[in-house]
Short mmCIF file of C-alpha atoms in Angstrom, two decimals:
data_model
loop_
_atom_site.label_atom_id
_atom_site.label_comp_id
_atom_site.label_asym_id
_atom_site.label_seq_id
_atom_site.Cartn_x
_atom_site.Cartn_y
_atom_site.Cartn_z
CA MET A 9 -11.01 88.95 30.59
CA PRO A 10 -11.11 90.08 26.98
CA PRO A 11 -14.34 88.90 25.25
CA THR A 12 -12.42 86.95 22.64
CA VAL A 13 -10.64 84.99 25.38
CA VAL A 14 -13.99 84.14 27.02
CA GLY A 15 -15.26 83.24 23.55
CA PHE A 16 -12.29 81.00 22.89
CA TYR A 17 -12.74 79.02 26.10
CA LEU A 18 -16.47 78.75 25.46
CA LEU A 19 -15.73 77.52 21.98
CA ILE A 20 -13.64 74.72 23.42
CA VAL A 21 -16.21 73.78 26.05
CA MET A 22 -19.14 73.94 23.64
CA ASP A 23 -17.45 72.02 20.85
CA PRO A 24 -19.24 68.70 20.25
CA GLU A 25 -16.10 67.13 21.73
CA GLY A 26 -16.20 69.42 24.79
CA TRP A 27 -18.24 68.52 27.87
CA LEU A 28 -21.02 71.08 27.41
CA GLY A 29 -21.23 70.56 23.66
CA GLY A 30 -21.24 66.80 24.17
CA LEU A 31 -23.91 67.03 26.84
CA TRP A 32 -26.06 69.23 24.61
CA LYS A 33 -25.63 66.91 21.66
CA GLY A 34 -26.62 63.97 23.82
CA ALA A 35 -29.77 65.77 24.94
CA THR A 36 -30.92 67.39 21.71
CA GLY A 37 -29.09 65.51 18.99
CA SER A 38 -27.54 68.59 17.40
CA PRO A 39 -24.41 70.59 18.14
CA ILE A 40 -24.75 73.77 20.16
CA LEU A 41 -22.15 75.86 18.35
CA PHE A 42 -23.49 78.39 15.85
CA THR A 43 -27.04 78.22 17.26
CA PHE A 44 -29.17 80.74 19.17
CA ALA A 45 -29.03 78.60 22.32
CA GLY A 46 -25.26 78.66 22.03
CA ILE A 47 -25.01 82.44 22.01
CA VAL A 48 -27.50 82.65 24.90
CA ILE A 49 -25.19 80.48 27.01
CA ALA A 50 -22.18 82.46 25.85
CA SER A 51 -23.68 85.82 26.71
CA ILE A 52 -24.87 84.55 30.11
CA THR A 53 -21.36 83.44 30.99
CA TYR A 54 -19.98 86.69 29.70
CA SER A 55 -22.39 88.81 31.79
CA ILE A 56 -22.39 86.96 35.14
CA PRO A 57 -20.14 89.47 36.94
CA PHE A 58 -22.37 92.32 35.81
CA ALA A 59 -25.40 90.54 37.25
CA LEU A 60 -23.81 89.56 40.55
CA GLN A 61 -22.18 92.80 41.56
CA PRO A 62 -25.20 95.18 41.86
CA MET A 63 -27.34 92.40 43.34
CA ARG A 64 -24.84 91.63 46.06
CA ALA A 65 -24.52 95.30 46.85
CA ALA A 66 -28.31 95.51 47.25
CA PHE A 67 -28.50 92.38 49.40
CA GLU A 68 -25.75 93.60 51.68
CA LYS A 69 -27.61 96.86 52.23
CA ILE A 70 -30.55 95.02 53.83
CA ASP A 71 -30.67 95.41 57.60
CA PRO A 72 -29.61 92.01 59.01
CA ARG A 73 -32.08 92.55 61.85
CA LEU A 74 -34.91 92.25 59.30
CA ILE A 75 -33.69 88.78 58.45
CA GLU A 76 -33.35 87.89 62.11
CA SER A 77 -36.87 89.00 62.91
CA ALA A 78 -38.21 87.11 59.91
CA ARG A 79 -36.52 83.98 61.22
CA ILE A 80 -38.05 84.44 64.64
CA LEU A 81 -41.44 85.03 63.03
CA GLY A 82 -41.20 81.51 61.69
CA LEU A 83 -40.14 81.94 58.08
CA SER A 84 -38.00 79.32 56.41
CA PRO A 85 -34.86 80.48 54.55
CA PRO A 86 -36.49 80.29 51.07
CA ALA A 87 -39.50 82.23 52.39
CA ILE A 88 -37.17 84.87 53.81
CA PHE A 89 -35.54 85.18 50.42
CA LEU A 90 -38.87 85.68 48.65
CA ARG A 91 -40.67 87.80 51.22
CA VAL A 92 -37.89 89.90 52.75
CA ILE A 93 -34.77 89.96 50.61
CA LEU A 94 -36.24 90.22 47.12
CA PRO A 95 -38.81 92.97 47.80
CA ASN A 96 -36.19 95.05 49.60
CA SER A 97 -33.63 94.86 46.83
CA ARG A 98 -35.87 95.53 43.86
CA ASN A 99 -33.79 98.48 42.71
CA GLY A 100 -30.57 96.54 42.80
CA ILE A 101 -32.10 93.68 40.86
CA ALA A 102 -33.54 96.05 38.27
CA ALA A 103 -30.19 97.78 37.89
CA SER A 104 -28.47 94.44 37.51
CA ALA A 105 -31.02 93.28 34.91
CA ILE A 106 -30.59 96.38 32.82
CA LEU A 107 -26.79 96.23 32.99
CA VAL A 108 -26.90 92.64 31.79
CA PHE A 109 -29.36 93.55 29.05
CA LEU A 110 -27.15 96.33 27.70
CA HIS A 111 -24.00 94.32 28.10
CA THR A 112 -25.51 91.47 26.09
CA LEU A 113 -26.78 93.87 23.47
CA GLY A 114 -23.24 95.12 23.05
CA ALA A 115 -21.55 91.73 23.08
CA PHE A 116 -19.58 91.20 19.91
CA GLY A 117 -16.41 89.18 20.27
CA VAL A 118 -17.93 86.34 22.28
CA ILE A 119 -20.86 85.96 19.94
CA LEU A 120 -18.70 86.03 16.85
CA MET A 121 -16.47 83.32 18.32
CA VAL A 122 -19.24 81.01 19.50
CA GLY A 123 -22.04 81.80 17.10
CA GLY A 124 -20.40 83.07 13.97
CA SER A 125 -22.84 84.96 11.80
CA VAL A 126 -25.71 82.72 10.78
CA PRO A 127 -28.55 84.94 9.51
CA GLY A 128 -31.68 84.50 11.62
CA GLN A 129 -29.79 82.39 14.16
CA THR A 130 -26.72 84.10 15.48
CA ARG A 131 -26.28 87.24 13.40
CA VAL A 132 -27.13 89.82 16.06
CA VAL A 133 -27.07 93.52 15.41
CA SER A 134 -23.52 94.12 16.63
CA VAL A 135 -22.24 91.49 14.23
CA ALA A 136 -24.49 92.78 11.45
CA ILE A 137 -23.13 96.31 11.85
CA TYR A 138 -19.57 95.04 11.74
CA GLU A 139 -20.27 93.08 8.56
CA ALA A 140 -22.08 95.98 6.95
CA VAL A 141 -19.06 98.17 7.53
CA GLU A 142 -16.72 95.47 6.24
CA THR A 143 -18.70 95.29 3.02
CA LEU A 144 -18.82 99.10 2.81
CA GLN A 145 -22.61 99.29 3.30
CA TYR A 146 -22.27 102.40 5.46
CA GLY A 147 -25.93 103.38 5.06
CA SER A 148 -27.20 100.12 6.50
CA ALA A 149 -24.68 100.26 9.36
CA ALA A 150 -25.71 103.81 10.21
CA MET A 151 -29.40 102.85 10.28
CA MET A 152 -28.84 99.95 12.65
CA SER A 153 -26.58 102.00 14.91
CA LEU A 154 -29.20 104.72 14.98
CA ALA A 155 -31.88 102.21 15.95
CA LEU A 156 -29.75 101.00 18.89
CA LEU A 157 -29.01 104.44 20.27
CA PRO A 158 -32.44 105.31 21.72
CA ILE A 159 -32.79 101.81 23.23
CA CYS A 160 -29.48 102.07 25.05
CA TYR A 161 -30.12 105.64 26.09
CA ILE A 162 -33.50 104.87 27.65
CA PHE A 163 -32.14 101.90 29.56
CA LEU A 164 -29.16 103.84 30.88
CA LEU A 165 -31.50 106.57 32.03
CA VAL A 166 -33.51 104.02 33.99
CA VAL A 167 -30.34 102.59 35.58
CA HIS A 168 -29.27 106.05 36.59
CA ARG A 169 -32.58 106.82 38.22
CA LEU A 170 -32.74 103.49 40.04
CA THR A 171 -29.23 103.64 41.43
CA LYS A 172 -29.54 107.26 42.51
CA ARG A 173 -32.66 106.85 44.60
CA SER A 174 -32.02 105.07 47.85
CA PRO A 175 -33.98 101.81 48.10
CA SER A 176 -37.47 102.47 49.45
CA MET B 8 -44.49 76.16 80.55
CA ASN B 9 -41.29 77.37 82.13
CA LEU B 10 -37.94 78.04 80.57
CA GLN B 11 -34.81 76.50 81.99
CA ILE B 12 -31.51 78.03 80.99
CA ARG B 13 -28.01 76.84 81.80
CA ILE B 14 -25.45 78.44 79.51
CA ARG B 15 -21.88 79.62 79.26
CA LYS B 16 -20.54 81.93 76.56
CA PRO B 17 -17.26 83.87 76.62
CA LEU B 18 -17.74 87.52 75.67
CA PRO B 19 -14.94 90.06 74.99
CA HIS B 20 -14.65 91.36 78.57
CA PHE B 21 -16.23 88.68 80.74
CA GLU B 22 -17.99 85.37 80.53
CA LEU B 23 -21.74 85.00 80.40
CA SER B 24 -22.51 82.20 82.81
CA LEU B 25 -26.07 81.65 83.93
CA ASP B 26 -28.22 78.97 85.47
CA VAL B 27 -31.74 80.33 85.74
CA ASN B 28 -35.33 79.31 85.49
CA CYS B 29 -38.06 81.58 84.15
CA PRO B 30 -41.42 80.55 85.60
CA ALA B 31 -44.48 80.08 83.42
CA GLU B 32 -47.11 82.79 83.12
CA ALA B 33 -44.94 85.39 84.82
CA MET B 34 -42.99 88.40 83.77
CA THR B 35 -39.33 87.98 84.52
CA VAL B 36 -37.47 91.26 84.28
CA VAL B 37 -33.79 90.95 83.41
CA ILE B 38 -32.08 94.00 84.79
CA GLY B 39 -28.50 95.18 84.83
CA PRO B 40 -26.16 97.89 83.61
CA SER B 41 -25.50 98.34 79.90
CA GLY B 42 -23.18 95.75 78.44
CA ALA B 43 -23.89 93.14 81.10
CA GLY B 44 -24.80 90.45 78.58
CA LYS B 45 -28.57 90.92 78.76
CA THR B 46 -29.08 91.16 75.00
CA THR B 47 -26.77 88.22 74.38
CA LEU B 48 -28.90 86.17 76.74
CA MET B 49 -32.04 87.14 74.80
CA ARG B 50 -30.41 86.30 71.48
CA ILE B 51 -29.42 82.91 72.82
CA ILE B 52 -32.97 82.25 74.01
CA ALA B 53 -34.29 83.27 70.59
CA GLY B 54 -31.78 81.04 68.83
CA LEU B 55 -29.95 83.86 67.04
CA ASP B 56 -26.75 83.19 68.97
CA LYS B 57 -25.30 79.96 70.24
CA PRO B 58 -23.54 79.65 73.59
CA ALA B 59 -20.21 77.88 73.91
CA GLU B 60 -21.92 75.25 75.97
CA GLY B 61 -25.25 74.93 77.65
CA PHE B 62 -28.67 73.49 77.91
CA MET B 63 -32.04 75.10 77.40
CA GLN B 64 -35.44 73.58 77.79
CA PHE B 65 -38.85 75.12 77.27
CA GLY B 66 -41.60 73.09 78.90
CA ASP B 67 -40.63 69.56 77.89
CA GLU B 68 -39.06 70.68 74.60
CA VAL B 69 -35.27 70.80 74.51
CA TRP B 70 -34.17 73.83 72.48
CA LEU B 71 -30.49 73.55 73.00
CA ASP B 72 -28.12 70.95 74.28
CA THR B 73 -24.53 71.41 73.23
CA LYS B 74 -23.57 67.98 74.56
CA LEU B 75 -26.11 66.19 72.39
CA ARG B 76 -25.74 68.75 69.58
CA VAL B 77 -29.40 69.70 69.77
CA PHE B 78 -30.24 73.10 68.34
CA VAL B 79 -33.76 74.15 67.42
CA PRO B 80 -33.55 76.99 64.85
CA PRO B 81 -35.38 80.26 65.70
CA GLN B 82 -38.17 79.70 63.17
CA LYS B 83 -39.20 76.52 64.99
CA ARG B 84 -39.23 77.92 68.54
CA ARG B 85 -42.48 79.86 68.12
CA LEU B 86 -41.48 82.72 70.32
CA ALA B 87 -41.67 86.46 69.80
CA TYR B 88 -38.84 88.92 70.18
CA VAL B 89 -39.23 92.69 70.19
CA PHE B 90 -36.14 94.80 70.62
CA GLN B 91 -35.29 98.45 70.95
CA ASP B 92 -35.76 100.34 67.68
CA TYR B 93 -37.28 97.23 66.18
CA PRO B 94 -37.09 97.23 62.40
CA LEU B 95 -40.41 96.78 60.62
CA PHE B 96 -40.34 95.61 57.03
CA PRO B 97 -40.07 98.86 55.07
CA HIS B 98 -41.82 97.48 51.96
CA LEU B 99 -44.98 96.45 53.82
CA SER B 100 -47.86 98.44 55.32
CA ILE B 101 -48.52 98.46 59.06
CA HIS B 102 -51.21 95.83 58.58
CA ASP B 103 -49.03 93.57 56.45
CA ASN B 104 -46.20 93.94 58.95
CA ALA B 105 -48.46 92.86 61.78
CA ALA B 106 -49.67 89.92 59.69
CA PHE B 107 -46.18 88.94 58.54
CA ALA B 108 -45.55 85.98 60.79
CA ALA B 109 -46.00 82.46 59.51
CA GLY B 110 -49.56 81.38 60.26
CA ALA B 111 -50.85 84.74 61.49
CA LYS B 112 -54.64 84.75 61.49
CA LYS B 113 -56.47 87.64 59.88
CA ASP B 114 -59.01 88.33 62.60
CA VAL B 115 -56.36 88.06 65.32
CA VAL B 116 -54.24 90.67 63.51
CA GLN B 117 -57.20 93.02 63.14
CA GLU B 118 -58.08 92.68 66.78
CA LEU B 119 -54.50 93.36 67.87
CA LEU B 120 -54.24 96.45 65.67
CA GLU B 121 -57.45 97.84 67.19
CA ARG B 122 -56.36 96.96 70.68
CA PHE B 123 -53.08 98.84 70.32
CA GLY B 124 -54.84 101.80 68.73
CA ILE B 125 -53.21 101.65 65.31
CA GLY B 126 -56.18 100.24 63.39
CA GLN B 127 -56.67 103.49 61.50
CA LEU B 128 -53.01 103.52 60.39
CA GLN B 129 -52.91 100.04 58.96
CA ASP B 130 -52.51 101.09 55.33
CA ARG B 131 -49.53 103.34 56.00
CA LYS B 132 -45.92 102.38 55.52
CA PRO B 133 -43.68 102.19 58.62
CA ASP B 134 -41.80 105.36 57.72
CA ALA B 135 -45.07 107.32 57.70
CA VAL B 136 -45.95 106.68 61.36
CA SER B 137 -44.32 107.73 64.64
CA GLY B 138 -41.80 105.71 66.62
CA GLY B 139 -44.39 104.79 69.24
CA GLU B 140 -46.79 103.57 66.58
CA ARG B 141 -44.04 101.53 64.96
CA GLN B 142 -43.26 99.88 68.28
CA ARG B 143 -46.97 99.16 68.82
CA CYS B 144 -46.99 97.50 65.41
CA ALA B 145 -43.90 95.49 66.37
CA ILE B 146 -45.76 94.15 69.39
CA CYS B 147 -48.79 93.30 67.23
CA GLN B 148 -46.49 91.51 64.79
CA ALA B 149 -44.94 89.55 67.64
CA LEU B 150 -48.26 88.58 69.22
CA ALA B 151 -50.02 87.71 65.94
CA ARG B 152 -48.03 84.53 65.82
CA GLU B 153 -49.56 83.48 69.13
CA PRO B 154 -46.13 82.88 70.61
CA ARG B 155 -45.43 80.60 73.52
CA LEU B 156 -42.82 82.92 74.96
CA LEU B 157 -42.43 86.69 74.63
CA LEU B 158 -39.03 88.35 74.72
CA LEU B 159 -38.87 92.13 75.08
CA ASP B 160 -35.43 93.71 74.95
CA GLU B 161 -35.70 97.33 76.10
CA PRO B 162 -38.66 97.65 73.75
CA PHE B 163 -39.59 101.19 74.72
CA SER B 164 -36.28 102.83 75.54
CA ALA B 165 -36.01 104.63 72.19
CA LEU B 166 -39.36 106.36 72.82
CA ASP B 167 -40.16 109.58 74.61
CA ILE B 168 -41.21 109.32 78.24
CA PHE B 169 -44.97 109.78 77.67
CA THR B 170 -45.23 107.14 74.98
CA ARG B 171 -43.04 104.87 77.05
CA ARG B 172 -45.32 105.17 80.07
CA ALA B 173 -48.44 104.58 77.98
CA LEU B 174 -46.98 101.47 76.36
CA ARG B 175 -45.70 100.20 79.69
CA ASP B 176 -49.22 100.43 81.10
CA GLU B 177 -50.66 98.65 78.09
CA LEU B 178 -48.09 95.92 78.46
CA ARG B 179 -48.95 95.44 82.11
CA ASN B 180 -52.61 95.02 81.21
CA LEU B 181 -51.77 92.73 78.35
CA LYS B 182 -49.64 90.45 80.48
CA GLU B 183 -52.61 89.27 82.52
CA GLY B 184 -54.48 87.98 79.47
CA LEU B 185 -51.53 86.39 77.72
CA GLY B 186 -50.81 83.44 79.96
CA ILE B 187 -47.31 82.94 78.58
CA PRO B 188 -43.93 83.65 80.14
CA VAL B 189 -42.58 87.09 79.33
CA ILE B 190 -38.93 88.05 79.65
CA TYR B 191 -38.36 91.78 79.73
CA VAL B 192 -34.93 93.40 79.58
CA THR B 193 -34.30 96.87 80.98
CA HIS B 194 -31.63 98.89 82.76
CA ASP B 195 -34.23 101.10 84.47
CA VAL B 196 -34.89 100.00 88.04
CA ASN B 197 -38.21 101.86 88.28
CA GLU B 198 -39.47 100.20 85.13
CA ALA B 199 -38.37 96.83 86.48
CA LEU B 200 -40.20 97.35 89.78
CA TYR B 201 -43.32 98.46 87.98
CA LEU B 202 -43.54 95.47 85.66
CA ALA B 203 -41.81 92.54 87.26
CA ASP B 204 -43.20 89.39 88.81
CA GLY B 205 -39.63 88.23 89.25
CA LEU B 206 -36.32 90.05 88.97
CA LEU B 207 -33.18 88.65 87.42
CA PRO B 208 -30.27 91.04 88.01
CA ILE B 209 -27.33 90.40 85.69
CA VAL B 210 -23.97 92.14 86.07
CA GLU B 211 -20.99 91.13 83.94
CA GLY B 212 -22.66 87.97 82.82
CA ARG B 213 -23.64 86.66 86.25
CA VAL B 214 -26.66 86.89 88.51
CA ASP B 215 -25.83 89.55 91.08
CA ARG B 216 -28.39 89.97 93.90
CA GLU B 217 -26.18 92.41 95.78
CA TRP B 218 -26.17 94.84 92.90
CA MET B 219 -29.96 94.66 92.95
CA GLN B 220 -30.06 95.49 96.68
CA ARG B 221 -27.82 98.50 96.16
CA SER B 222 -29.94 99.73 93.24
CA LEU B 223 -33.13 99.32 95.23
CA ALA B 224 -31.62 101.27 98.10
CA ARG B 225 -30.67 104.05 95.71
CA VAL B 226 -34.19 104.17 94.27
CA ASN B 227 -35.67 104.38 97.76
CA ALA B 228 -33.28 107.13 98.70
CA ALA B 229 -34.22 109.08 95.60
CA LYS B 230 -37.92 108.81 96.35
CA SER B 231 -37.97 111.57 98.96
CA GLU B 232 -35.89 113.77 96.68
CA ARG B 233 -38.40 113.29 93.93
CA ALA B 234 -41.29 114.09 96.23
CA LYS B 235 -39.50 117.32 96.98
CA ALA B 236 -39.05 117.98 93.29
CA VAL B 237 -42.77 117.99 92.68
CA ARG B 238 -43.18 120.78 95.20
CA ASP B 239 -40.12 122.72 94.19
CA PRO B 240 -40.20 123.64 90.51
CA ARG B 241 -36.53 124.64 90.38
CA LEU B 242 -35.41 121.22 91.49
CA SER B 243 -37.79 119.46 89.16
CA LEU B 244 -35.63 120.37 86.18
CA ALA B 245 -33.27 117.68 87.29
CA TYR B 246 -35.79 114.91 86.75
CA MET C 17 -30.88 97.44 7.13
CA ASP C 18 -31.05 94.09 8.90
CA TRP C 19 -34.20 94.10 11.03
CA ILE C 20 -33.83 90.43 11.83
CA ALA C 21 -30.44 91.06 13.42
CA LEU C 22 -31.88 93.85 15.52
CA PHE C 23 -34.76 91.66 16.64
CA LEU C 24 -32.37 88.81 17.36
CA SER C 25 -30.19 91.06 19.50
CA LEU C 26 -33.14 92.16 21.60
CA LYS C 27 -34.36 88.58 21.95
CA LEU C 28 -30.91 87.42 22.98
CA ALA C 29 -30.55 90.19 25.53
CA LEU C 30 -33.98 89.51 27.01
CA VAL C 31 -33.52 85.75 27.27
CA ALA C 32 -30.03 86.04 28.72
CA THR C 33 -31.15 88.63 31.25
CA ALA C 34 -34.16 86.60 32.34
CA ILE C 35 -32.16 83.41 32.86
CA LEU C 36 -29.31 85.21 34.56
CA MET C 37 -31.62 86.99 37.00
CA ILE C 38 -33.38 83.83 38.06
CA VAL C 39 -30.13 81.94 38.51
CA THR C 40 -27.91 84.56 40.12
CA ALA C 41 -30.35 86.13 42.58
CA PRO C 42 -30.30 83.19 45.02
CA LEU C 43 -26.57 82.76 44.45
CA ALA C 44 -25.80 86.37 45.23
CA CYS C 45 -27.94 86.05 48.33
CA LEU C 46 -26.17 82.98 49.66
CA TRP C 47 -22.74 84.40 49.06
CA PRO C 48 -22.41 86.88 51.94
CA CYS C 49 -23.45 84.36 54.58
CA ARG C 50 -19.97 82.91 54.59
CA LEU C 51 -18.51 86.30 55.35
CA ARG C 52 -20.93 87.34 58.07
CA SER C 53 -20.26 86.54 61.68
CA SER C 54 -23.81 85.60 62.63
CA ASP C 55 -25.37 82.81 60.66
CA PHE C 56 -27.32 84.09 57.71
CA THR C 57 -30.38 82.74 55.98
CA CYS C 58 -28.57 79.83 54.41
CA SER C 59 -27.42 78.19 57.60
CA SER C 60 -29.81 76.43 59.94
#
């Protein structure tokens, strides 16, 4: 789905009239649109597939016999999850975390729709770069882009190394 | 405590249909050709598979009764199950693997590791020890839980003959001190005769005493051949 | 140069990742049990 479409639906749901916006307003007394909490929820929704996919791949790679023997050894399902599944899919979880991190860092359309551009609240760097370019402040835009590059590069490098090496 | 089993489960080529009783404090050896339903039987006893219908009782505890919809999940049966090429937890050391079970006691684990001769390897990861040592660890892991019933499904058949013999001897010694029923699956008649207190021959899902008689006859016939083989080095290549 | 925006982006990414990991890990784990033939961790 295009980010602006996700953003549009989120906008409707998170509107003070919408169910999530209404719920939030009931709990905190203020609307959720154009706040930091709002863009957190938006980017989570936007990134769910990127979190699920590598994690599921890692979980499916675990030998089902390990789970069977853990059951016979007396572990309850939550204990199996913590003591067998999580430690054996660390790489997949790390890869999924980094993908989500980068994907959120790059989110633009969703955040602009749901959060707008409130300085100190919802004006994240992708939005700031866009606005800098719009107002012809090319120097500022270049600086911010330059600051993002090494961050993204390092994270991608880590993803690459984690996904290449077979788990344990 | 003895184990009573009365089950029926359709399998792709035949139906597993058994009514047997495994006596307490004895080693019952389940023997039969490959694909006779032996592993399925073990998985049903462990609670990893469910039969189409049946009843299973351990001591006075009902583990399974399809009529009354009773099913005790594997984690509550307090039994141990070691199978061929048993997977140890790759992220844990030999010691932590042995101590993995719920409620494993530290001193019991240490004693078991020493007893099976892998005490000096306890800080290594499973992929850094040999297959025989891994299987020893699997047995320690199984026993550390102080199980009430021990299931062994061809536990040594992936090992070389020397390691297999050594472990078989250790198991025979161990059995005396355990005082719990042991069910051992194999397709090797010699192994069965060496270990068993009671034999349970299964062919195509049913108890088949005749098959056992024929196999025993074949083993006896081969005995003189083997005696010859020891004397005659050319023949010995065949064994 | 908007340092606050940069900081906000990193904060957003970290918070979103943390929440998403905690929530989706158990979900992703329960998912395949419906597809597998033998009962998985979630049954029983």
